[in-house]
Amino acid sequence: MKKEEWNQGLNHLDSGLVEEYVKKKETLAKRRAARALWMRMGVIAACVCVLVSSVLVVPMLSRQMPGGEPEQSTEDSTVEDTSTEDSSEQLIAPPRFPKFNDEELQFFSWELAFPEYIHEKNYTPTTVIDRELYDRCDYTETLLNVKTKWTFSDASSENLFDGPDSILHAEDYDLIICDDGTAVDLMTRGLFSNLLQYKYMGFWHPSWSSSLTENLAVGDKLYFATGSVSLNFLMQASVVFFNKDLVKTLDVREKIQNNWDEQDLYELVASGKWTLDKMITLSQGAYLDQNENKTPDAGDRCGFSTHAAMVDNFYYSGGYTTVVSDGDTWSIHSAFLEADVMDPLLAAVNGLLHTSKDGVLESDALAAQTAFANGNALFALATASDAYEHYRKQESLAYSVLPMPKHSETQTAYAAVPLSGYSVYGICSQSDIPEITSTFLQVFAEESYEIIRPALLDVLMRGRYAEDPEDTEMWETAIDANVLDAGRVFASYFGETRTDCLTTTLFRAAVEQNTAAWSDAIDPYKASLAQYATYLAGMIAVLPN
Amino acid sequence: MGLQRRTGARVPMEDEQIVALYWQRDEKAIEETDFKYKTYLLSIAYRILNDSLDCEECLNDTYLGTWNAIPPARPNLFKAFLTTVLRRIAVNRYHSNRRKKQIPSEMTVSLSELEEFLADDADVERAFDSMQLGRVISAYLYSLSERRRFIFMSRYYMAEPIDAIARDLNVSRSTVNKELAAIRVGLKKTLEKEGYNV
């Protein structure tokens, strides 16, 4: 083949390839620009430091040691000196992270639903995710020149907090990985240090949940973090699955085109018009007594299916949290207390799940998963992990996801909450190398965003991550819509007893019991909710600085 | 006080508006295209031709080609459309120039990487159907991961230097080189399987 013929062949590539390239190039350019901005800020900071030290330190040293040799530095020597003779070169491209001196970091991890690290080099990978889990740690160790030693435990919290082997006495750990519920326990026992004090932690990076510092900082301190760094967080993200075959059977596209002037579900989402009332409308008329037993059950076709634990999303999808903070003062979100907001919401959700046959509130997670896996539900509100555990294995099931629908088109963003049980990362307050640990954590998180998240989505999408840009964008949108709420994470502090968890139980119970008036659900607990400040003050009082 | 947007600076027009101007046969379309995309298009042309004068001529031909193509064309992504038009023109000029002299451009370097299955233009007589070849390469690219497709397109379609690709993907040069080697192996097999003598 001639070179000219080759080039002419390339000139006739599918136009989709050129479009994909142009889009990807623009995305990467934006990402690089963001990186460069932070590097520039780093350079400016470095220049200021150099200036300040040359103004202050040099005269001080010359006063202390007139004519003598400079004293040997007694500074922390854990960071290798990476300076070169050509300082201008260093300023042009400073390394974002330092190299360390082969230190060993001790990590403690609870055994979670999905592993956060594959610790056997000769493991047998079951999916591409396993390989990336191993590579993530390997890459981070190599980049920073450190080693990690992982200790895993499947013991219950109680065993770990009491007795001679209690984790509270363990001074060796640098990083702790646990589920969100246990993290609150550890935090209030003073086991975590404030992540916002470490210079290499960067919560601007998309590997961290966007709502972390805004919603979970306690008195301007953040004790644990999660986001794409956590495989379990991605797995527990709430999304709305839809059945592609039922979309055709039930003429969903036609309904969208006729009623809302958009082409399909994806365009509805992209235009910001994907709302709860539209999902309910599209679910209407889907019910079919497939097993002909004249009773609505899991064998029938329906428009929407979910289970109780997911119901909270109907509230959060309005863009609300249950608790808001304005610095040191926290309060219950006004929407959570107002009948004007909650009554119409309950009417819509209860109408879908109880009054109509088109929506089903299944008795448990498995029943809801089975209904969707068997192709019986048009929409299913569930966690991303359902695709991993169930849907991807059903060859005949064609599915994708949408974000949780908004309450109104005027809302700025889609919103949902991850189901509890995701993993969070905290730096042990007893660690004697917290700066190294925090640097490791930041690199680890960024690497997760680069390799773990795409690998996971590839598996959830049955290998179509790279091939199907529309589906991919929707998965990304649906997962990124998941935010954190202090009222949910610290739920055990909202109520008179640690098991009340009022900020997570009240709305769910109102839906489960088909309560019509929100006042019936919340009024008995208003006095208790009003005590939030006291409960929170008690929690903050025991936290380390 | 927060940052204030500078007033008076000319803002590039949205692509949809530019395309609409082409459809209205308004010559302002070319002015707006030039304002928004001149630098981008020149950078591609230069990587192929390595000659400023040739690049300027290519750019003008691209605007003329776009003017003639829209309407009836309605590009999905205007920037990709311009890229395709410019590449076709620049590549034709590249091969025309190359018959007279060696061109020290990134395109020449990227083609040299493919010499294991590409012959010099003068060496082989047989002519291929370029549209069919385009379909075969497209099918092969769609079988790759998105990342590998991006690397292939960067290197062999856009003649991007290896350094630039590594910078885009935040990886080392050697990683890009390894990926390119793997892509070439697969491509060679595909072309052979499809009956191309490589």
Coordinates of C-alpha atoms in Angstrom, one line a residue, chain A residues 18-432:
Chain A
V18 CA -13.3 12.6 13.9
E19 CA -16.1 14.0 16.0
E20 CA -15.2 11.7 18.9
Y21 CA -11.5 12.8 18.6
V22 CA -12.4 16.5 18.6
K23 CA -14.6 16.2 21.6
K24 CA -12.1 14.1 23.6
K25 CA -9.3 16.6 22.7
E26 CA -11.4 19.5 24.0
T27 CA -12.2 17.6 27.2
L28 CA -8.5 16.8 27.8
A29 CA -7.5 20.4 27.1
K30 CA -9.9 21.6 29.7
R31 CA -8.6 19.1 32.2
R32 CA -5.0 20.1 31.4
A33 CA -5.9 23.7 31.8
A34 CA -7.3 23.0 35.3
R35 CA -4.1 21.1 36.2
A36 CA -2.0 23.9 34.9
L37 CA -3.9 26.5 36.9
W38 CA -3.1 24.6 40.1
M39 CA 0.5 24.2 39.1
R40 CA 0.8 27.9 38.4
M41 CA -0.6 28.6 41.9
G42 CA 1.9 26.1 43.3
V43 CA 4.7 27.9 41.5
I44 CA 3.5 31.3 42.8
A45 CA 3.3 29.9 46.3
A46 CA 6.8 28.4 45.9
C47 CA 8.2 31.7 44.7
V48 CA 6.6 33.5 47.6
C49 CA 8.2 31.0 50.0
V50 CA 11.6 31.4 48.4
L51 CA 11.3 35.1 48.6
V52 CA 10.2 35.1 52.2
S53 CA 12.8 32.7 53.2
S54 CA 15.6 34.6 51.4
V55 CA 14.4 37.8 53.1
L56 CA 14.1 36.4 56.5
V57 CA 16.2 33.3 56.9
V58 CA 19.4 34.3 55.1
P59 CA 20.0 37.4 57.2
M60 CA 19.1 35.5 60.3
L61 CA 21.6 32.8 59.5
S62 CA 24.3 35.3 58.7
R63 CA 23.6 37.1 62.0
Q64 CA 23.8 33.8 63.9
M65 CA 26.9 32.5 62.2
P66 CA 29.1 35.4 61.1
G67 CA 31.7 34.0 58.8
G68 CA 30.9 30.5 59.8
E69 CA 29.5 27.5 57.8
P70 CA 25.7 27.3 57.7
E71 CA 24.3 25.0 60.4
Q72 CA 23.1 21.6 59.3
S73 CA 19.4 21.6 58.7
T74 CA 17.4 19.9 61.4
E75 CA 14.2 20.1 59.3
D76 CA 12.1 17.0 58.6
S77 CA 14.3 14.9 56.3
T78 CA 11.6 12.6 55.0
V79 CA 11.2 14.4 51.7
E80 CA 14.1 13.9 49.3
D81 CA 15.8 17.0 48.1
T82 CA 14.8 17.2 44.4
S83 CA 16.4 20.6 43.7
T84 CA 18.7 20.8 40.7
E85 CA 21.3 23.4 39.7
D86 CA 18.9 24.8 37.1
S87 CA 16.2 26.3 39.3
S88 CA 14.5 27.9 36.3
E89 CA 13.7 24.5 34.9
Q90 CA 12.2 23.5 38.2
L91 CA 9.9 26.5 38.1
I92 CA 8.7 25.8 34.7
A93 CA 7.6 22.2 35.5
P94 CA 7.6 21.6 39.2
P95 CA 6.5 18.1 40.3
R96 CA 3.1 18.2 41.8
F97 CA 4.0 15.6 44.4
P98 CA 7.3 15.0 46.2
K99 CA 9.3 11.8 46.3
F100 CA 9.7 10.3 49.7
N101 CA 12.3 7.9 51.2
D102 CA 10.8 4.5 50.8
E103 CA 8.7 4.9 54.0
E104 CA 6.1 2.2 54.8
L105 CA 2.6 3.3 55.2
Q106 CA 0.3 1.2 57.4
F107 CA -3.3 0.9 56.1
F108 CA -6.2 -0.6 57.9
S109 CA -9.3 -1.6 55.9
W110 CA -12.5 -3.1 56.9
E111 CA -13.6 -5.9 54.5
L112 CA -16.2 -4.0 52.5
A113 CA -18.7 -5.2 49.9
F114 CA -16.1 -4.6 47.1
P115 CA -12.4 -4.5 47.8
E116 CA -10.6 -1.2 47.7
Y117 CA -7.3 -2.9 47.1
I118 CA -6.1 -6.2 45.6
H119 CA -3.2 -7.2 47.8
E120 CA -2.0 -10.4 46.2
K121 CA 0.2 -9.8 43.2
N122 CA -0.6 -13.2 41.8
Y123 CA -4.4 -12.7 42.2
T124 CA -6.8 -14.1 39.6
P125 CA -8.7 -11.1 38.2
T126 CA -12.4 -11.6 37.7
T127 CA -12.9 -8.3 35.9
V128 CA -10.8 -5.4 34.7
I129 CA -11.6 -3.6 37.9
D130 CA -9.4 -6.0 39.9
R131 CA -6.4 -5.3 37.7
E132 CA -6.9 -1.6 38.1
L133 CA -7.2 -1.9 41.8
Y134 CA -3.8 -3.5 42.0
D135 CA -2.3 -1.1 39.5
R136 CA -3.6 2.0 41.4
C137 CA -1.7 1.1 44.5
D138 CA 1.4 0.0 42.6
Y139 CA 1.4 3.3 40.6
T140 CA 1.0 5.5 43.7
E141 CA 3.7 3.6 45.5
T142 CA 6.1 4.0 42.6
L143 CA 5.3 7.7 42.0
L144 CA 5.9 8.7 45.6
N145 CA 8.6 6.1 46.4
V146 CA 6.7 4.6 49.4
K147 CA 5.4 1.2 50.4
T148 CA 2.1 0.2 51.8
K149 CA 1.2 -2.5 54.2
W150 CA -2.5 -3.4 54.4
T151 CA -4.3 -4.9 57.3
F152 CA -7.8 -6.2 56.6
S153 CA -10.5 -7.0 59.2
D154 CA -14.0 -8.4 58.9
A155 CA -14.5 -7.9 62.6
S156 CA -17.6 -6.0 63.8
S157 CA -17.2 -2.5 65.1
E158 CA -17.8 -3.6 68.6
N159 CA -14.8 -6.0 68.6
L160 CA -12.6 -3.4 67.3
F161 CA -13.4 -0.7 69.8
D162 CA -13.1 -2.8 72.9
G163 CA -10.4 -5.0 74.5
P164 CA -6.6 -5.1 74.1
D165 CA -6.8 -5.4 70.3
S166 CA -9.0 -2.4 69.9
I167 CA -8.2 -0.2 67.0
L168 CA -8.3 2.7 69.4
H169 CA -5.0 1.5 70.9
A170 CA -3.4 0.9 67.5
E171 CA -0.9 3.7 67.0
D172 CA 0.6 2.1 63.9
Y173 CA -2.0 2.9 61.4
D174 CA -1.7 5.8 59.0
L175 CA -4.8 5.5 56.8
I176 CA -8.1 3.9 57.7
I177 CA -10.7 2.7 55.2
C178 CA -14.2 1.9 56.5
D179 CA -17.8 2.2 55.7
D180 CA -19.6 5.6 56.3
G181 CA -21.3 4.5 59.5
T182 CA -18.2 3.2 61.2
A183 CA -16.3 6.4 60.1
V184 CA -18.6 8.5 62.2
D185 CA -17.8 6.3 65.2
L186 CA -14.1 6.6 64.6
M187 CA -14.3 10.3 64.0
T188 CA -16.1 11.0 67.3
R189 CA -13.6 8.8 69.1
G190 CA -10.9 11.1 67.8
L191 CA -9.3 8.6 65.5
F192 CA -9.2 10.9 62.4
S193 CA -7.3 14.0 61.7
N194 CA -8.5 17.0 59.8
L195 CA -7.9 16.4 56.1
L196 CA -8.1 20.1 55.2
Q197 CA -4.8 20.8 57.0
Y198 CA -2.6 18.8 54.5
K199 CA -1.0 20.7 51.7
Y200 CA -1.2 18.0 49.0
M201 CA -4.9 17.2 49.6
G202 CA -6.9 18.8 46.8
F203 CA -10.6 18.5 47.1
W204 CA -11.0 20.4 43.9
H205 CA -10.1 17.2 42.0
P206 CA -13.1 15.3 40.6
S207 CA -12.0 12.1 42.3
W208 CA -13.6 13.6 45.4
S209 CA -17.3 13.9 45.8
S210 CA -18.1 17.5 44.9
S211 CA -20.2 18.0 48.0
L212 CA -17.6 16.9 50.5
T213 CA -16.2 20.1 51.8
E214 CA -19.5 22.0 51.4
N215 CA -21.7 19.4 53.2
L216 CA -19.5 17.3 55.4
A217 CA -17.0 19.7 57.0
V218 CA -17.6 19.9 60.7
G219 CA -16.7 23.3 62.1
D220 CA -14.4 23.9 59.1
K221 CA -12.8 20.5 59.5
L222 CA -13.2 17.4 57.3
Y223 CA -12.3 14.1 58.9
F224 CA -13.0 11.6 56.2
A225 CA -13.5 11.7 52.5
T226 CA -15.0 9.7 49.6
G227 CA -15.9 9.9 46.0
S228 CA -14.4 8.2 43.0
V229 CA -11.5 7.2 45.2
S230 CA -13.9 4.6 46.7
L231 CA -15.1 1.8 44.5
N232 CA -17.9 1.2 47.0
F233 CA -19.0 4.8 46.7
L234 CA -19.4 4.4 43.0
M235 CA -21.2 1.1 43.5
Q236 CA -23.6 2.6 46.0
A237 CA -24.5 5.6 43.8
S238 CA -28.2 5.9 43.2
V239 CA -29.3 5.8 39.5
V240 CA -32.5 5.2 37.5
F241 CA -32.1 2.2 35.3
F242 CA -34.3 1.9 32.2
N243 CA -35.1 -1.0 30.0
K244 CA -34.3 -0.2 26.3
D245 CA -36.7 -2.7 24.9
L246 CA -39.6 -1.5 27.0
V247 CA -38.8 2.1 25.9
K248 CA -39.6 0.8 22.3
T249 CA -42.6 -1.3 23.3
L250 CA -44.2 1.5 25.4
D251 CA -43.5 4.2 22.7
V252 CA -41.5 6.3 25.2
R253 CA -39.7 8.2 22.4
E254 CA -43.0 9.1 20.8
K255 CA -44.5 10.3 24.1
I256 CA -41.4 12.5 24.7
Q257 CA -41.5 13.9 21.1
N258 CA -45.2 14.7 21.3
N259 CA -45.3 16.1 24.8
W260 CA -42.0 17.8 25.6
D261 CA -40.4 18.6 22.2
E262 CA -37.3 16.5 22.8
Q263 CA -36.2 13.3 20.9
D264 CA -35.6 10.8 23.7
L265 CA -34.8 10.2 27.3
Y266 CA -31.2 11.3 26.9
E267 CA -32.2 14.6 25.3
L268 CA -34.7 15.2 28.1
V269 CA -31.8 14.8 30.6
A270 CA -29.4 16.9 28.6
S271 CA -31.9 19.7 28.2
G272 CA -32.5 19.8 32.0
K273 CA -36.2 18.7 31.5
W274 CA -36.0 15.3 33.1
T275 CA -38.3 15.7 36.1
L276 CA -40.3 13.5 38.5
D277 CA -43.6 14.3 36.9
K278 CA -42.3 13.2 33.5
M279 CA -41.0 9.9 34.9
I280 CA -44.4 9.3 36.4
T281 CA -46.2 10.2 33.2
L282 CA -43.9 7.9 31.2
S283 CA -44.6 5.1 33.7
Q284 CA -48.4 5.4 33.3
G285 CA -50.1 2.7 31.4
A286 CA -47.1 0.4 31.7
Y287 CA -48.8 -2.1 34.0
L288 CA -49.6 -5.4 32.5
D289 CA -50.8 -8.5 34.4
Q290 CA -48.3 -10.7 32.7
N291 CA -48.9 -13.8 34.8
E292 CA -52.6 -13.3 34.6
N293 CA -53.2 -13.9 38.3
K294 CA -55.2 -10.7 38.6
T295 CA -53.0 -9.5 41.4
P296 CA -50.2 -6.9 40.9
D297 CA -47.0 -8.7 41.8
A298 CA -43.3 -9.1 40.8
G299 CA -44.3 -11.2 37.8
D300 CA -46.1 -8.3 36.2
R301 CA -44.9 -5.5 34.0
C302 CA -44.7 -2.1 35.6
G303 CA -43.5 1.4 34.8
F304 CA -41.3 1.9 37.9
S305 CA -39.9 -0.3 40.6
T306 CA -37.8 0.3 43.7
H307 CA -37.5 -0.7 47.3
A308 CA -37.7 1.2 50.6
A309 CA -34.0 2.0 51.1
M310 CA -33.9 3.9 47.8
V311 CA -37.0 6.1 48.6
D312 CA -35.0 8.9 50.2
N313 CA -33.8 9.8 46.7
F314 CA -37.2 11.3 46.0
Y315 CA -36.5 14.0 48.6
Y316 CA -32.9 14.6 47.7
S317 CA -33.6 14.8 44.0
G318 CA -35.2 18.2 44.7
G319 CA -31.7 19.5 45.4
Y320 CA -32.3 19.6 49.1
T321 CA -30.3 18.2 52.0
T322 CA -31.9 17.5 55.4
V323 CA -29.3 19.6 57.2
V324 CA -27.6 22.8 56.2
S325 CA -24.5 24.4 57.7
D326 CA -23.5 28.1 57.6
G327 CA -20.1 27.6 59.3
D328 CA -20.4 26.6 62.9
T329 CA -24.2 26.6 63.0
W330 CA -26.2 23.8 61.6
S331 CA -29.9 23.6 61.1
I332 CA -32.6 21.3 59.6
H333 CA -33.2 22.3 56.0
S334 CA -36.4 24.4 55.8
A335 CA -37.7 22.2 52.9
F336 CA -37.7 19.2 55.3
L337 CA -40.0 21.0 57.7
E338 CA -42.4 22.6 55.2
A339 CA -45.7 21.0 54.3
D340 CA -45.8 23.1 51.1
V341 CA -42.8 21.2 49.8
M342 CA -43.4 17.8 51.3
D343 CA -47.1 17.3 50.8
P344 CA -47.0 17.6 47.0
L345 CA -43.9 15.4 47.0
L346 CA -45.6 12.7 49.1
A347 CA -48.7 12.9 46.9
A348 CA -46.7 12.3 43.7
V349 CA -44.5 9.5 45.2
N350 CA -47.3 7.8 47.0
G351 CA -49.5 8.1 43.9
L352 CA -46.9 6.3 41.8
L353 CA -46.0 3.6 44.4
H354 CA -49.3 3.0 46.1
T355 CA -52.3 4.3 44.2
S356 CA -51.3 3.4 40.7
K357 CA -50.4 -0.1 39.5
D358 CA -47.7 1.4 37.3
G359 CA -45.2 1.9 40.2
V360 CA -44.2 -0.8 42.7
L361 CA -42.5 -0.4 46.1
E362 CA -41.0 -3.9 46.4
S363 CA -40.6 -5.6 49.8
D364 CA -36.9 -5.8 49.5
A365 CA -33.9 -5.0 47.3
L366 CA -33.8 -8.5 45.8
A367 CA -37.4 -8.3 44.6
A368 CA -36.8 -5.0 42.9
Q369 CA -33.6 -6.2 41.3
T370 CA -35.4 -9.4 40.1
A371 CA -38.2 -7.4 38.6
F372 CA -35.9 -5.2 36.5
A373 CA -33.5 -8.1 35.7
N374 CA -36.4 -10.1 34.3
G375 CA -37.4 -7.2 32.0
N376 CA -40.5 -6.3 33.9
A377 CA -39.9 -2.7 34.8
L378 CA -39.4 0.3 32.5
F379 CA -37.6 2.3 35.2
A380 CA -35.9 1.1 38.4
L381 CA -34.4 3.3 41.0
A382 CA -31.5 1.3 42.4
T383 CA -27.7 1.4 43.1
A384 CA -25.1 1.1 40.3
S385 CA -24.0 -2.1 42.0
D386 CA -27.3 -3.7 40.8
A387 CA -25.9 -3.6 37.3
Y388 CA -22.7 -5.3 38.5
E389 CA -24.5 -8.0 40.5
H390 CA -27.5 -8.7 38.4
Y391 CA -28.3 -6.8 35.2
R392 CA -25.0 -7.2 33.2
K393 CA -25.4 -11.0 33.6
Q394 CA -28.8 -11.0 31.9
E395 CA -27.8 -11.2 28.2
S396 CA -31.3 -10.5 26.9
L397 CA -31.7 -7.3 29.1
A398 CA -30.8 -4.1 27.2
Y399 CA -30.4 -1.3 29.8
S400 CA -28.8 2.0 30.6
V401 CA -29.2 4.7 33.3
L402 CA -30.5 8.2 33.8
P403 CA -30.0 10.5 36.8
M404 CA -32.7 10.7 39.4
P405 CA -35.2 13.1 37.9
K406 CA -35.4 16.7 39.3
H407 CA -38.5 18.1 41.0
S408 CA -38.7 21.0 38.5
E409 CA -37.0 22.1 35.3
T410 CA -35.7 25.2 37.0
Q411 CA -33.5 23.3 39.4
T412 CA -29.9 23.8 38.5
A413 CA -28.7 20.2 38.8
Y414 CA -29.7 16.6 39.1
A415 CA -29.3 15.1 42.6
A416 CA -29.4 11.8 44.4
V417 CA -27.7 10.2 47.4
P418 CA -25.6 7.1 47.6
L419 CA -27.0 4.2 49.6
S420 CA -25.2 3.8 53.0
G421 CA -22.5 1.3 53.1
Y422 CA -19.9 3.0 50.9
S423 CA -16.3 3.3 51.9
V424 CA -14.6 6.5 53.2
Y425 CA -10.9 7.3 53.8
G426 CA -9.5 9.0 56.9
I427 CA -6.0 9.7 58.1
C428 CA -5.3 8.3 61.5
S429 CA -4.7 11.1 64.1
Q430 CA -2.0 8.9 65.6
S431 CA 0.0 8.7 62.4
D432 CA 3.5 10.1 62.7

